[in-house]
Amino acid sequence: MLIGSKVGLRARHEDDVPILQAELADDVANATRATNRPWRPITPGSTESPFTVDDKEQGHVPFSVVELEGDTLIGTATLWGIDTHNRSAHVGLGLLPSARGKGYGTDVVAVLCHYGFVVRSLHRLQIETLSDNVAMLRSAERNGFVREGALRSAAWVMGEFLDEVLLGLLVQEWKPDSKN
């Protein structure tokens, strides 16, 4: 397990999938904000769940996020689109509704940065998020990510187009203690 100050990132357990599916993917409003694909219902227990892990997929590393105190499942974190030639990847996370607003997101981003830069020896990490996702923008910027641009009207979300913000962090800019 990778350890932060508040959270741990561990392998996805089979019994995590139904919880993540119910709390994150089955919530239409939340799910449409988290992906660039249209929402559709997924049958419980299906291998089609976005939280089912394929251990053979090398460019996508999913973690379950747990509170350090109590080992309670509180969300998901992912390093995805890993490009070993250009040494870059994308960062993503989703917290259960009960875990939002408690500073966990900032810690998750910090732990993913450690994993990307130290464990995987990447050079660049990138985050794309909706322009109104204040919590993710704050978590990224507290960890040293820099706003690099906006993709205007790039995301169709619940009947309207929203801008996406692109943030990047290079290994030489990363400060492991910058999560405050």
Phi, psi and omega in degrees: 000142173268134188246131171253199179278332181238335188232161170239145175249119183230172176300149178287126175268151181303323181281355173286326189303310181297328179291311179297321178299312183291318186278331185247306187282327181281349176275100188304312183298318179291313185297323180290339178275342187264349184217162179262017178249154177292145179290144171210148180289145179242131179296132178308136180084357181290147174284357178279352180301137178294352182259356175286133186263136171251101184295348179276343181285110184274340182268010185215114182243102180269141176236153164264140180261129179233148172292140178293321177273107177102346178058031180279133176295126180233358179166198182225148177221146185215139164254117187229166181061035183293123181247103185288336178288310181271358178053054180222163178198168177253149181249136176215152177205157175214124180255143175299149182309322181290345183258357183282148177079017183243010179085004180293323183301317179299319179291320178300314179300318179300316181292321177295324175297315178302313180299313182295313185277319185270308185284316184265353179057041178278161180257330185218137172240148185223144176231134170243129180214160178294146185296339179263008179273074185302320182297316180290319178300316179296315180299318180294311183293327176295338178262009175096359178295145182246136175291123182255344179166177178231139174260104187292132178047043185270345185236127176268112186229114174047049173091008177211155176273136176236154175283150171249141178256135178255126179236145179224155177218128177261151184303322182288345177268343187289131175239110185306334182263014185276009185283357179286000000 
